[in-house]
C-alpha positions as a printed NumPy array, in Angstrom:
array([[100.085, -11.005,  42.372],
       [ 97.682, -13.103,  40.25 ],
       [ 96.891, -10.289,  37.807],
       [100.594,  -9.447,  37.534],
       [101.397, -13.063,  36.664],
       [ 98.567, -13.22 ,  34.15 ],
       [ 99.791, -10.052,  32.436],
       [103.313, -11.458,  32.357],
       [102.01 , -14.66 ,  30.773],
       [100.09 , -12.665,  28.175],
       [103.182, -10.612,  27.389],
       [105.575, -13.559,  27.196],
       [103.184, -15.959,  25.473],
       [100.319, -14.049,  23.915],
       [102.16 , -11.382,  21.965],
       [104.544, -13.811,  20.203],
       [101.567, -16.121,  19.563],
       [ 99.655, -13.358,  17.798],
       [102.652, -12.351,  15.674],
       [103.5  , -15.935,  14.715],
       [ 99.852, -16.723,  13.988],
       [ 99.678, -13.786,  11.576],
       [102.794, -15.097,   9.832],
       [101.263, -18.6  ,   9.705],
       [ 98.071, -17.189,   8.22 ],
       [100.067, -15.27 ,   5.595],
       [101.881, -18.471,   4.643],
       [ 98.595, -20.378,   4.553],
       [ 97.091, -17.685,   2.307],
       [ 99.982, -18.255,  -0.091],
       [ 99.223, -22.021,  -0.101],
       [102.445, -22.75 ,   1.787],
       [100.567, -25.182,   4.032],
       [103.585, -27.055,   5.402],
       [105.393, -23.925,   6.553],
       [102.143, -22.41 ,   7.83 ],
       [101.594, -25.511,   9.973],
       [105.155, -25.366,  11.307],
       [104.958, -21.668,  12.132],
       [101.614, -22.166,  13.852],
       [103.072, -25.038,  15.919],
       [105.909, -22.719,  16.941],
       [103.294, -20.088,  17.847],
       [101.472, -22.592,  20.074],
       [104.717, -23.74 ,  21.676],
       [105.683, -20.13 ,  22.341],
       [102.27 , -19.451,  23.859],
       [102.507, -22.406,  26.229],
       [106.106, -21.736,  27.228],
       [105.41 , -18.034,  27.695],
       [102.558, -18.757,  30.068],
       [104.4  , -21.586,  31.818],
       [107.32 , -19.337,  32.758],
       [105.12 , -17.612,  35.315],
       [105.244, -20.805,  37.378],
       [108.768, -19.824,  38.404],
       [107.514, -16.478,  39.758],
       [105.383, -18.098,  42.445],
       [107.589, -17.444,  45.462],
       [105.589, -19.66 ,  47.846],
       [106.499, -22.801,  45.875],
       [109.762, -24.687,  46.169],
       [111.978, -25.109,  43.122],
       [111.107, -28.818,  43.123],
       [107.357, -28.098,  43.039],
       [107.799, -25.476,  40.304],
       [109.887, -27.878,  38.236],
       [107.409, -30.75 ,  38.564],
       [104.414, -28.577,  37.706],
       [106.29 , -27.024,  34.776],
       [107.302, -30.463,  33.49 ],
       [103.715, -31.744,  33.691],
       [102.463, -28.643,  31.843],
       [105.069, -29.174,  29.127],
       [104.308, -32.9  ,  28.943],
       [100.589, -32.261,  28.457],
       [101.037, -29.508,  25.869],
       [104.432, -29.37 ,  24.164],
       [104.943, -33.121,  23.788],
       [101.631, -33.622,  21.909],
       [102.441, -30.59 ,  19.75 ],
       [105.753, -32.219,  18.868],
       [104.009, -35.478,  18.008],
       [101.488, -33.852,  15.697],
       [103.641, -31.052,  14.273],
       [104.925, -33.133,  11.384],
       [108.535, -32.426,  12.366],
       [109.225, -36.023,  13.375],
       [108.483, -39.403,  11.837],
       [105.697, -40.995,  13.84 ],
       [105.211, -44.506,  12.489],
       [104.904, -46.366,  15.768],
       [105.022, -46.085,  19.536],
       [108.798, -46.541,  19.263],
       [109.07 , -43.228,  17.429],
       [106.84 , -41.569,  20.031],
       [109.2  , -42.796,  22.738],
       [112.232, -41.501,  20.834],
       [110.557, -38.097,  20.547],
       [109.796, -38.299,  24.286],
       [113.488, -38.934,  24.909],
       [114.405, -35.82 ,  22.9  ],
       [111.735, -33.88 ,  24.793],
       [113.075, -34.927,  28.206],
       [116.742, -34.497,  27.27 ],
       [116.128, -31.034,  25.838],
       [114.123, -30.094,  28.929],
       [116.881, -31.251,  31.285],
       [119.562, -29.362,  29.355],
       [117.506, -26.159,  29.223],
       [116.58 , -26.441,  32.91 ],
       [120.229, -26.879,  33.935],
       [121.455, -24.016,  31.735],
       [118.76 , -21.668,  33.013],
       [119.383, -22.725,  36.622],
       [123.08 , -21.956,  36.165],
       [122.297, -18.566,  34.602],
       [119.747, -17.742,  37.304],
       [122.312, -18.402,  40.002],
       [125.097, -16.584,  38.162],
       [123.03 , -13.472,  37.485],
       [120.898, -13.669,  40.64 ],
       [117.566, -13.835,  38.786]])
């Protein structure tokens, strides 16, 4: 089970990361630093999310436990990436809290949509 989950994480996270990193490097080589940085941030986000999806394949855990662990993983990885990506104004703690609000709201919406789809399609 562990190797299967690791391979799934590599497939879902690693392959897109490699492709996006190559694109970021190509942009960087063309001195398009801003877009290279953005594409690389997307690559990192894709890597983290791809690996984090395997949390939901651990059958021994309750949905509550999976959700909490997934949220903590996202909080420790995606939220800092959002802060330092350059996509948002970050002039003070207030702006960091606003970004956190977007982060949580987006997470709740995505979680509810995917829960609905999982139930509808028996995933």
